[in-house]
Coordinates of C-alpha atoms in Angstrom, one line a residue:
M30 CA 83.8 103.8 118.0
T31 CA 81.6 103.6 121.0
G32 CA 78.7 105.4 121.0
L33 CA 77.0 107.1 124.4
S34 CA 76.7 103.7 125.7
G35 CA 79.8 103.0 125.9
Q36 CA 79.3 99.7 123.6
P37 CA 81.0 100.1 119.8
L38 CA 78.6 101.5 117.5
S39 CA 76.6 99.0 114.9
L40 CA 77.0 99.2 111.4
E41 CA 73.3 100.7 111.1
E42 CA 74.4 103.4 113.6
Q43 CA 77.2 104.5 111.8
K44 CA 75.2 104.9 109.3
Q45 CA 72.8 106.6 110.9
L46 CA 75.9 108.6 112.4
A47 CA 76.8 109.7 108.8
V48 CA 73.8 111.0 107.6
N49 CA 73.5 112.6 110.4
I50 CA 76.9 114.8 109.8
T51 CA 76.3 115.3 105.6
H52 CA 73.4 116.8 107.0
V53 CA 74.9 119.3 109.8
L54 CA 77.8 120.8 107.0
S55 CA 75.6 121.2 105.1
L56 CA 73.6 123.6 106.9
Y57 CA 77.5 124.8 108.1
G58 CA 79.4 124.1 105.3
S59 CA 80.2 127.7 104.7
I60 CA 82.2 128.1 107.9
V61 CA 84.5 124.9 107.5
D62 CA 84.4 125.8 103.3
S63 CA 86.4 129.7 104.5
Y64 CA 89.3 131.0 103.7
I65 CA 90.4 133.2 107.0
I66 CA 92.5 134.9 104.8
E67 CA 89.9 136.4 103.5
F68 CA 88.2 137.8 106.6
F69 CA 88.0 140.7 105.4
T70 CA 88.0 140.7 101.8
D71 CA 85.0 138.3 101.8
N72 CA 83.1 139.4 105.1
L73 CA 83.2 136.6 107.1
W74 CA 82.3 138.1 109.7
G75 CA 79.6 139.4 108.4
K76 CA 78.5 136.0 106.9
L77 CA 77.7 134.6 110.5
P78 CA 73.8 135.8 112.2
Y79 CA 73.7 138.5 113.9
S80 CA 72.6 136.8 117.0
W81 CA 76.1 134.5 117.0
Q82 CA 78.3 138.3 116.2
A83 CA 76.6 139.9 119.7
V84 CA 78.1 137.3 121.9
L85 CA 81.1 136.8 119.9
T86 CA 82.5 139.5 118.9
D87 CA 85.2 140.5 121.2
L88 CA 85.1 137.1 123.2
P89 CA 88.1 137.0 125.2
S90 CA 91.0 133.8 123.8
P91 CA 90.6 132.0 127.4
Q92 CA 86.8 132.3 127.2
L93 CA 86.5 130.8 123.9
A94 CA 88.2 128.2 124.5
A95 CA 86.2 126.9 127.2
V96 CA 83.0 127.3 125.9
L97 CA 83.5 126.7 122.7
L98 CA 86.3 124.2 121.7
E99 CA 86.6 121.9 125.0
R100 CA 84.0 119.6 125.5
G101 CA 83.4 120.8 129.4
K102 CA 80.2 118.9 131.3
P103 CA 77.5 121.8 130.6
E104 CA 77.3 122.4 134.6
E105 CA 81.1 123.6 134.4
V106 CA 80.9 126.1 131.9
C107 CA 80.4 130.2 132.4
Y108 CA 78.7 132.6 130.3
S109 CA 79.5 135.7 130.4
V110 CA 75.7 136.4 128.6
V111 CA 73.2 134.3 127.7
W112 CA 74.4 132.8 123.9
P113 CA 71.3 132.0 121.2
L114 CA 69.7 128.9 121.3
S115 CA 71.3 128.4 117.6
L116 CA 74.6 128.8 118.8
L117 CA 74.2 126.5 122.0
A118 CA 73.0 124.0 119.5
F119 CA 75.1 124.1 117.0
K120 CA 78.4 123.7 119.9
A121 CA 76.4 120.7 121.0
T122 CA 75.6 119.0 118.3
A123 CA 79.7 119.3 117.0
H124 CA 80.5 117.7 119.9
T125 CA 78.1 114.8 119.8
L126 CA 78.8 113.6 116.5
A127 CA 82.2 113.7 116.3
F128 CA 84.0 110.3 117.0
S129 CA 85.9 111.2 121.0
R130 CA 90.0 111.4 120.5
T131 CA 90.3 111.0 123.7
P132 CA 92.7 108.2 124.9
R133 CA 90.6 105.5 127.2
G134 CA 92.4 103.6 130.2
R135 CA 96.0 105.7 129.1
G136 CA 98.8 108.0 130.4
G137 CA 97.8 111.2 131.6
T138 CA 98.7 114.7 130.5
S139 CA 100.8 117.6 131.5
A140 CA 100.2 121.1 131.5
N141 CA 101.6 121.6 128.2
G142 CA 100.3 119.2 126.7
R143 CA 102.8 116.6 126.4
P144 CA 102.6 112.9 127.8
E145 CA 103.7 112.2 131.3
E146 CA 106.9 110.0 129.1
F147 CA 107.8 113.1 128.4
R148 CA 107.6 115.1 132.2
E149 CA 111.3 114.4 133.9
N150 CA 112.3 114.9 129.8
R151 CA 110.6 117.0 127.4
C152 CA 112.5 115.7 124.2
Q153 CA 113.0 111.5 125.7
S154 CA 110.3 108.9 126.2
S155 CA 111.1 107.5 129.5
K156 CA 108.9 104.3 128.2
L157 CA 111.1 103.8 125.3
N158 CA 114.5 102.1 125.1
P159 CA 116.4 104.8 124.3
L160 CA 118.4 102.6 121.0
F161 CA 114.8 103.7 120.0
R162 CA 114.9 107.1 120.7
K163 CA 118.1 108.3 118.5
H164 CA 116.8 110.6 115.9
V165 CA 113.3 110.6 116.6
K166 CA 110.8 113.3 117.3
P167 CA 109.4 113.5 120.2
K168 CA 105.7 112.9 119.4
K169 CA 106.8 110.1 116.7
Q170 CA 108.4 108.7 119.8
H171 CA 105.1 108.4 121.3
E172 CA 103.3 107.6 118.2
I173 CA 105.5 104.2 117.8
R174 CA 105.6 102.8 121.0
Q175 CA 101.9 102.7 121.2
L176 CA 101.2 102.2 117.3
G177 CA 103.4 99.3 118.1
K178 CA 102.2 97.2 120.6
V179 CA 98.6 97.2 118.6
V180 CA 100.2 96.2 116.2
K181 CA 102.3 93.4 117.7
K182 CA 99.1 92.2 119.2
L183 CA 96.9 92.6 116.1
S184 CA 99.9 90.0 114.6
E185 CA 99.9 87.5 117.0
I186 CA 95.4 88.1 117.9
T187 CA 95.8 87.1 113.7
R188 CA 98.3 84.5 114.1
C189 CA 100.8 87.2 111.0
D190 CA 104.2 86.4 109.8
Q191 CA 105.2 89.6 108.0
V192 CA 104.5 93.1 108.5
V193 CA 104.6 95.3 105.9
D194 CA 105.0 99.3 106.8
I195 CA 103.4 101.3 103.9
G196 CA 105.5 104.9 103.5
S197 CA 107.9 103.9 106.2
G198 CA 109.4 107.4 106.0
Q199 CA 113.5 106.9 107.5
G200 CA 112.2 103.4 109.4
H201 CA 111.2 104.7 113.2
L202 CA 108.0 102.5 113.3
S203 CA 109.8 98.8 111.2
R204 CA 112.6 99.5 113.7
F205 CA 110.6 99.4 116.8
L206 CA 108.4 96.6 115.2
A207 CA 111.5 94.8 114.0
F208 CA 114.0 95.5 117.0
S209 CA 112.0 95.5 119.6
L210 CA 109.2 93.7 119.1
G211 CA 110.7 90.6 117.7
L212 CA 108.1 91.1 114.7
S213 CA 109.0 90.4 111.3
V214 CA 109.2 94.1 109.4
T215 CA 109.0 94.9 105.5
A216 CA 109.3 99.0 104.9
I217 CA 107.9 100.3 101.7
E218 CA 109.2 104.0 100.5
G219 CA 108.8 105.5 97.9
D220 CA 112.1 108.8 98.7
G221 CA 114.7 106.8 98.1
R222 CA 116.7 108.7 100.1
L223 CA 114.9 108.3 102.9
V224 CA 115.4 104.3 102.3
D225 CA 119.1 105.2 102.9
M226 CA 118.8 106.8 106.0
A227 CA 116.3 104.0 107.5
T228 CA 119.0 101.2 106.9
K229 CA 121.8 104.0 107.8
F230 CA 119.8 103.9 111.1
D231 CA 119.5 100.5 111.4
R232 CA 123.3 99.5 110.5
E233 CA 124.0 101.9 114.2
L234 CA 121.2 100.2 115.7
V235 CA 123.2 96.9 115.1
W236 CA 126.6 98.5 115.9
A237 CA 125.0 100.4 119.2
L238 CA 123.5 96.8 120.1
E239 CA 126.2 94.9 119.5
K240 CA 128.4 97.5 121.5
E241 CA 126.2 96.3 124.3
Q242 CA 126.7 92.6 124.5
A243 CA 130.9 93.2 124.0
R244 CA 130.5 95.3 126.5
R245 CA 128.5 93.2 129.4
A246 CA 129.3 89.7 127.4
K247 CA 125.9 88.3 127.3
D248 CA 122.7 88.5 125.4
P249 CA 121.4 91.8 124.8
G250 CA 117.7 90.7 126.4
E251 CA 114.0 91.3 124.8
I252 CA 115.8 92.7 122.1
S253 CA 116.5 90.4 118.6
L254 CA 119.5 91.6 116.7
R255 CA 117.1 91.4 113.2
G256 CA 115.9 94.3 111.0
P257 CA 112.9 95.6 108.7
S258 CA 113.8 94.4 105.1
H259 CA 113.5 98.1 103.0
V260 CA 112.4 98.5 99.4
A261 CA 111.9 101.9 98.2
G262 CA 108.9 102.1 95.5
W263 CA 105.5 103.0 95.0
V264 CA 101.7 102.1 95.2
D265 CA 99.2 102.2 92.8
P266 CA 95.8 102.3 95.6
Q267 CA 93.3 101.0 91.7
A268 CA 95.7 97.8 91.2
P269 CA 94.1 94.8 91.5
W270 CA 95.2 91.8 93.7
R271 CA 96.9 89.3 92.0
E272 CA 98.9 92.5 90.5
F273 CA 99.4 94.1 93.9
L274 CA 102.9 92.6 95.0
L275 CA 104.3 90.9 98.0
P276 CA 106.9 91.9 99.8
P277 CA 110.4 90.3 99.3
Q278 CA 112.3 88.0 101.2
P279 CA 115.6 89.8 102.1
G280 CA 118.2 89.0 100.2
I281 CA 116.3 89.5 97.3
D282 CA 116.2 93.0 97.9
T283 CA 119.2 95.5 97.3
A284 CA 118.9 97.4 100.8
H285 CA 118.1 94.2 103.1
S286 CA 118.0 94.3 107.0
P287 CA 121.4 94.2 108.6
M288 CA 121.8 91.0 110.7
A289 CA 124.3 91.7 113.7
E290 CA 127.3 89.4 113.3
S291 CA 130.7 89.8 114.4
G292 CA 133.3 92.2 112.4
P293 CA 134.1 96.3 112.5
S294 CA 131.1 98.9 113.1
P295 CA 129.8 100.3 110.0
E296 CA 131.6 103.6 109.2
A297 CA 130.9 106.2 107.2
G298 CA 130.2 104.2 103.3
A299 CA 128.5 101.0 105.4
T300 CA 126.1 99.9 103.4
Y301 CA 124.7 96.5 102.7
D302 CA 125.3 93.2 100.6
S303 CA 122.9 90.6 98.8
P304 CA 122.2 88.4 100.5
G305 CA 124.1 88.1 104.4
P306 CA 124.7 90.8 106.8
W307 CA 126.1 94.5 105.6
K308 CA 129.7 94.4 105.4
I309 CA 131.8 97.8 105.5
I310 CA 132.5 99.8 102.4
P311 CA 135.0 101.8 101.9
P312 CA 133.7 105.3 101.9
T313 CA 135.6 106.2 98.9
A314 CA 132.7 103.9 97.3
P315 CA 129.1 105.4 96.0
C316 CA 126.5 105.1 98.5
G317 CA 123.1 106.3 99.1
G318 CA 123.0 109.6 100.0
G319 CA 119.6 110.1 101.9
R320 CA 119.3 113.5 103.9
D321 CA 119.2 114.1 107.8
G322 CA 115.6 116.2 108.3
A323 CA 112.4 114.3 109.6
E324 CA 109.8 112.8 107.4
T325 CA 108.4 116.2 105.7
G326 CA 104.5 117.3 106.1
K327 CA 102.9 118.8 107.9
A328 CA 102.6 118.8 111.8
G329 CA 106.3 116.2 111.4
E330 CA 103.3 113.6 110.0
K331 CA 104.8 112.4 106.0
G332 CA 104.3 114.6 103.6
P333 CA 103.4 113.7 99.1
G334 CA 107.4 111.7 99.5
G335 CA 106.1 109.1 101.9
W336 CA 102.8 107.7 99.3
G337 CA 105.5 103.4 99.7
C338 CA 105.2 101.2 97.9
M339 CA 104.1 97.0 98.6
A340 CA 106.9 95.6 96.6
T341 CA 109.2 94.5 94.8
A342 CA 108.3 92.1 92.5
R343 CA 110.2 88.1 92.3
E344 CA 110.9 85.9 88.7
E345 CA 108.7 82.6 88.5
Q346 CA 112.4 81.5 88.9
G347 CA 114.4 82.4 91.2
G348 CA 115.4 86.4 92.2
S349 CA 116.1 88.9 90.3
P350 CA 119.0 91.1 91.4
D351 CA 117.5 94.1 90.2
P352 CA 114.4 94.7 92.9
F353 CA 112.1 96.3 90.4
G354 CA 113.3 94.3 87.1
S355 CA 109.6 92.8 86.9
R356 CA 106.4 94.4 88.1
G357 CA 103.0 94.7 87.7
R358 CA 100.5 97.6 87.9
G359 CA 101.0 96.7 92.0
C360 CA 103.9 98.7 92.0
V361 CA 105.4 101.8 90.5
P362 CA 108.9 103.0 91.4
N363 CA 109.5 105.9 91.7
G364 CA 106.2 107.2 90.2
P365 CA 105.3 110.9 90.3
H366 CA 101.3 109.8 91.4
P367 CA 99.5 107.0 93.2
L368 CA 97.4 106.5 90.2
Y369 CA 100.0 106.3 87.6
R370 CA 99.1 103.0 85.6
P371 CA 102.1 101.8 83.2
S372 CA 100.8 101.8 79.8
H373 CA 102.2 98.1 79.1
P374 CA 102.3 95.9 82.3
T375 CA 104.5 93.0 82.4
A376 CA 103.0 89.0 83.2
V377 CA 105.2 88.8 86.5
N378 CA 104.1 85.9 89.3
P379 CA 101.7 87.9 91.5
L380 CA 102.8 87.1 95.3
G381 CA 106.2 85.6 95.2
P382 CA 107.9 82.5 97.9
L383 CA 105.7 85.1 100.7
A384 CA 102.3 84.0 98.5
E385 CA 101.5 81.6 101.5
G386 CA 102.0 83.6 104.4
R387 CA 99.5 86.2 106.8
L388 CA 100.1 89.5 105.5
L389 CA 99.5 92.6 108.0
L390 CA 99.5 96.2 107.0
T391 CA 100.2 98.9 108.3
G392 CA 100.5 102.7 108.1
L393 CA 102.1 105.4 110.6
H394 CA 100.3 108.9 109.2
A395 CA 100.0 107.8 104.9
C396 CA 99.4 111.1 103.3
G397 CA 96.3 111.1 101.0
D398 CA 95.8 108.3 99.2
L399 CA 98.5 105.9 100.8
S400 CA 96.0 105.2 103.5
V401 CA 93.5 104.5 101.1
A402 CA 95.4 101.7 99.0
L403 CA 95.8 100.0 102.1
L404 CA 92.1 99.5 102.4
R405 CA 91.8 98.8 99.1
H406 CA 94.8 96.2 99.2
F407 CA 93.7 95.0 102.9
S408 CA 90.5 94.3 100.8
R409 CA 90.9 92.6 97.5
C410 CA 94.2 90.5 98.9
P411 CA 93.0 87.9 100.9
H412 CA 96.8 87.0 102.1
V413 CA 96.4 89.9 104.1
V414 CA 94.1 89.3 107.3
A415 CA 94.4 92.6 108.9
M416 CA 95.7 96.0 108.9
T417 CA 96.3 99.4 111.1
S418 CA 96.1 102.7 109.3
V419 CA 97.1 106.0 110.8
A420 CA 95.5 108.8 108.0
C421 CA 97.1 111.9 107.5
C422 CA 96.4 114.8 104.9
Y423 CA 92.6 114.7 103.7
M424 CA 93.5 117.5 101.2
K425 CA 95.2 115.0 99.5
L426 CA 92.4 112.3 98.6
T427 CA 91.2 112.6 95.4
T428 CA 87.4 112.8 95.3
Q429 CA 85.8 113.6 91.7
E430 CA 85.0 116.8 92.0
E431 CA 88.9 116.8 92.8
P432 CA 90.8 114.0 90.9
T433 CA 93.7 116.1 91.3
P434 CA 94.1 118.5 94.5
P435 CA 96.8 120.3 95.1
G436 CA 99.7 118.8 96.8
L437 CA 100.4 115.6 94.4
A438 CA 103.4 115.7 92.5
A439 CA 101.6 115.3 89.1
P440 CA 98.2 114.9 88.1
P441 CA 96.9 111.1 86.8
P442 CA 97.3 110.0 83.5
P443 CA 93.6 109.2 80.8
S444 CA 92.9 105.8 81.5
A445 CA 89.9 104.2 80.1
D446 CA 89.0 102.5 83.2
R447 CA 86.0 103.7 85.6
P448 CA 88.5 105.7 88.6
E449 CA 88.6 105.3 92.5
Y450 CA 89.0 107.7 94.1
G451 CA 90.1 108.7 98.0
Y452 CA 86.7 109.1 99.0
P453 CA 84.3 108.9 99.5
L454 CA 85.1 104.5 99.7
S455 CA 81.9 103.2 101.2
A456 CA 78.6 103.0 98.6
W457 CA 76.1 104.1 101.6
V458 CA 78.3 107.3 101.6
A459 CA 78.3 108.1 98.1
G460 CA 74.8 108.1 98.2
L461 CA 74.2 110.2 100.6
P462 CA 72.9 113.6 99.8
G463 CA 75.9 116.2 100.7
H464 CA 78.4 114.2 101.0
A465 CA 80.7 115.9 98.7
L466 CA 84.0 117.8 101.2
S467 CA 85.6 120.2 99.4
Y468 CA 89.7 120.9 100.1
K469 CA 89.5 123.5 102.4
A470 CA 87.2 121.5 104.4
R471 CA 89.4 118.5 104.6
E472 CA 92.2 120.2 105.1
V473 CA 90.8 121.3 108.2
A474 CA 90.0 118.4 109.8
C475 CA 93.7 118.4 109.3
H476 CA 95.2 120.5 112.5
A477 CA 94.6 120.0 115.7
V478 CA 91.8 121.3 117.4
E479 CA 93.5 120.2 121.1
D480 CA 96.4 122.4 120.6
Y481 CA 94.2 125.3 119.5
A482 CA 92.8 124.9 122.4
L483 CA 95.6 125.1 124.7
R484 CA 97.2 128.0 122.5
L485 CA 93.6 130.0 123.3
R486 CA 94.2 129.0 127.1
S487 CA 97.5 130.7 127.4
E488 CA 96.4 134.1 124.9
S489 CA 99.3 133.0 122.7
P490 CA 100.8 135.4 121.1
V491 CA 100.9 133.2 117.7
L492 CA 96.8 133.6 117.7
R493 CA 97.6 137.0 116.1
T494 CA 99.1 136.0 112.9
H495 CA 95.6 134.9 111.3
C496 CA 94.7 138.0 111.5
Y497 CA 98.2 139.6 109.6
R498 CA 97.5 137.3 106.9
A499 CA 94.6 138.4 106.4
T500 CA 95.2 142.0 106.7
L501 CA 97.6 140.8 103.9
E502 CA 95.5 139.5 101.7
T503 CA 93.2 142.8 101.8
L504 CA 96.4 144.9 101.0
I505 CA 97.1 142.5 97.8
R506 CA 94.2 142.5 96.6
A507 CA 93.9 146.1 96.6
A508 CA 97.2 146.3 94.8
D509 CA 96.4 143.5 92.3
P510 CA 93.0 142.0 92.3
A511 CA 94.3 139.2 90.4
K512 CA 96.1 138.2 93.1
R513 CA 94.4 135.4 95.4
R514 CA 94.7 133.1 97.7
L515 CA 98.5 133.8 96.9
G516 CA 101.0 131.1 98.9
V517 CA 102.5 133.4 101.3
Q518 CA 106.5 132.1 102.2
T519 CA 106.4 131.4 106.0
I520 CA 108.1 134.8 107.9
N521 CA 109.7 133.5 110.5
K522 CA 108.2 134.2 113.7
A523 CA 105.5 137.0 112.6
H524 CA 103.7 136.9 115.3
Q525 CA 106.6 138.9 117.1
L526 CA 106.7 141.7 114.3
A527 CA 105.1 144.4 114.2
F528 CA 102.3 144.7 111.2
E529 CA 104.6 146.6 109.4
E530 CA 107.1 145.0 109.6
Y531 CA 105.4 141.7 108.6
A532 CA 103.5 143.4 105.2
R533 CA 106.9 144.8 104.1
L534 CA 108.1 140.9 104.0
G535 CA 104.9 139.8 103.0
L536 CA 104.1 142.3 99.7
Q537 CA 107.7 141.7 98.9
R538 CA 107.4 137.5 99.1
V539 CA 104.0 137.9 96.7
G540 CA 106.2 140.2 94.3
L541 CA 104.6 143.4 95.3
D542 CA 106.6 147.2 96.2
P543 CA 107.4 146.1 100.4
A544 CA 107.8 150.0 100.3
A545 CA 104.2 150.9 99.2
P546 CA 102.4 153.5 101.4
L547 CA 99.7 151.5 103.8
D548 CA 96.8 153.0 104.8
R549 CA 97.3 153.5 108.6
A550 CA 93.7 153.7 109.3
C551 CA 93.1 151.1 107.7
V552 CA 95.0 148.4 108.8
D553 CA 94.7 150.1 112.4
A554 CA 90.6 148.9 111.9
M555 CA 91.0 145.5 110.8
L556 CA 94.4 144.1 113.1
A557 CA 91.6 146.0 116.0
Q558 CA 89.6 142.7 114.8
Q559 CA 92.2 140.2 115.7
Q560 CA 88.7 138.4 118.5
N561 CA 86.4 138.3 115.8
V562 CA 88.8 136.1 113.5
V563 CA 90.1 133.8 116.7
A564 CA 86.7 133.4 116.6
F565 CA 85.6 132.4 113.3
F566 CA 88.6 130.2 113.3
S567 CA 87.6 129.1 116.4
L568 CA 84.1 128.0 114.4
A569 CA 85.7 126.4 111.8
L570 CA 87.9 124.3 114.0
L571 CA 84.6 122.8 115.9
L572 CA 83.8 121.2 113.2
A573 CA 86.9 120.2 111.5
P574 CA 87.0 117.1 113.9
L575 CA 83.5 116.5 112.1
V576 CA 84.9 116.4 108.8
E577 CA 87.5 114.1 109.8
T578 CA 85.1 111.7 111.4
L579 CA 82.7 111.4 108.4
I580 CA 86.1 110.4 106.0
L581 CA 86.9 107.5 109.0
L582 CA 83.1 106.4 108.8
D583 CA 83.0 106.1 105.0
R584 CA 86.4 104.1 105.6
M585 CA 84.7 101.6 108.8
I586 CA 81.1 101.3 106.8
Y587 CA 83.3 100.2 103.3
L588 CA 84.8 97.2 105.1
Q589 CA 82.1 96.1 106.7
E590 CA 80.0 96.3 103.2
Q591 CA 83.2 94.6 101.9
G592 CA 82.8 92.2 104.9
F593 CA 85.2 92.8 107.0
Q594 CA 85.4 93.5 110.8
C595 CA 86.6 97.0 112.1
Q596 CA 87.5 99.4 115.0
L597 CA 88.4 103.0 115.3
I598 CA 90.9 104.0 118.5
P599 CA 91.9 106.8 119.4
L600 CA 95.2 105.9 120.6
F601 CA 97.7 108.8 120.8
N602 CA 97.8 111.9 123.1
P603 CA 95.7 113.8 120.7
S604 CA 96.8 117.4 122.1
F605 CA 100.2 116.0 121.2
S606 CA 99.9 114.2 118.2
P607 CA 96.4 115.1 116.2
R608 CA 95.8 112.5 113.4
N609 CA 95.1 109.6 117.1
L610 CA 92.4 108.2 115.3
V611 CA 93.7 104.0 114.5
L612 CA 91.7 102.0 112.1
V613 CA 92.3 98.4 113.3
A614 CA 90.2 95.7 111.0
A615 CA 91.1 91.5 110.5
K616 CA 89.2 89.4 107.9
A617 CA 88.6 86.4 110.9
G618 CA 86.2 86.5 114.0
L619 CA 87.8 89.0 116.7
D620 CA 84.5 90.7 118.0
S621 CA 86.1 91.7 121.2
A622 CA 89.2 91.1 120.5
L623 CA 89.8 94.0 118.7
S624 CA 88.0 95.7 121.6
T625 CA 91.7 95.0 123.9
L626 CA 93.4 96.0 121.4
A627 CA 94.8 99.3 123.4
G628 CA 93.9 98.8 126.1
E629 CA 95.8 100.1 129.6
D630 CA 99.7 101.7 128.5

């Protein structure tokens, strides 16, 4: 990540940036900590400085985008009235201190915010082989192609002979790395159903390659016929590296990759045997269930099911047919929580046959503390020499103030050891006054600022949803003051409904009388403030990149405190993939090489 001069920030500059951000957040934290559904119940608008209210009241949405959220040149921004200096300084500070999210030297963006590779077809990247587009949503197509090239370059620079994809989901990135880029890949995923889907998709791709090879009577060219190995399990971010088991060789796990050989196509019921290539099992035989849905989570990013695992254990002599036959704290198969520690860890061979290898860890939108696990095991395990991490779901990070944030499957069991939290990681940030980030601040950091600006520009009717929900919250609390911040099940196409219908559905979802009469005058007064609700939410989104910057700064400083080099690269199109910053780290002298990883597209 570069500073104003275009040069990478030094460690001291990064530390000073963290100081500045914590100071700004201490001044304006009440904005980013606020719940927009409490706009009326907590009088959020009245808590803004009066001079801010005066210029933001009823400001049209396109102007909010132009003068507040977008990074336009000062001389190009047109203000309809004179803004107070405090609001101008707030805006300028938020833009200046946040890491840039604009990729350098990469493909352009069309008018609808989609990358140019989707100009001809909104659902299919023109730069990705059709074989790797099947079952993959456009956003993921864009991401696996871009990140895959970075991982390939980094593996060559660091001479890594094995890539481990943590929280691999349905294996889209792993499949691209292995089949398209020829890397040796082990894919680790905590949800066995997703592992089933990943192996199924691998078989389909092998079958397609064989058909293409037979049809053309020639080698498929640049596409490898060896896919990734898939392992189902979980990772303990706090496990010592000697208990952090490395991936098994193909043939040890029960869901290893297929090798293309002559034979029938993988019909329904096909599975992989161990060792050797896939074979056909009669459809009546039991086979992994799997699911056809995409990875779970916000905006298509992995949810809590993607905690992943750093591998199955292997006995001292030979491989165990049970991939979890012996394990230590490093691997918790199908465990409820990433901080879980077995009460009686068994003695294991900590590294197995890959102990002499050089490993590269990667994670594409690893959720919450899973992205932290990558950093910790990279720093602690001498056999892991490089990593790339694209984080998401910051609200699921564990903190001292909130050790079990909402969304985790189960709280960690009590431990006599000093707990390690997902934030902060670095000693520097931990020592800064005001470094704590609330759950709401971390949740706001996951929003798509660029996408919201596009909605403002187009005056999307979806913008009224916030005002609808804030008004509904007022009605809920009037009926039952004990009901606060309830999770109201999503109301489909809420923005297309009249508020009366929306309120009826919402009240019903929280167990209140949907036929209760509404105070029409009161409701109309609240709905009339829709633009103020949008303006307040825009102020919160303006601070969102600062929160993300502080979290990622903390990780960069942590790695450098351990003596390692790292860089933060804006890789994906931010309008298309909001969490687009890739943290890259290596344990060798790679100052110049790291800066070239994300070159021209």
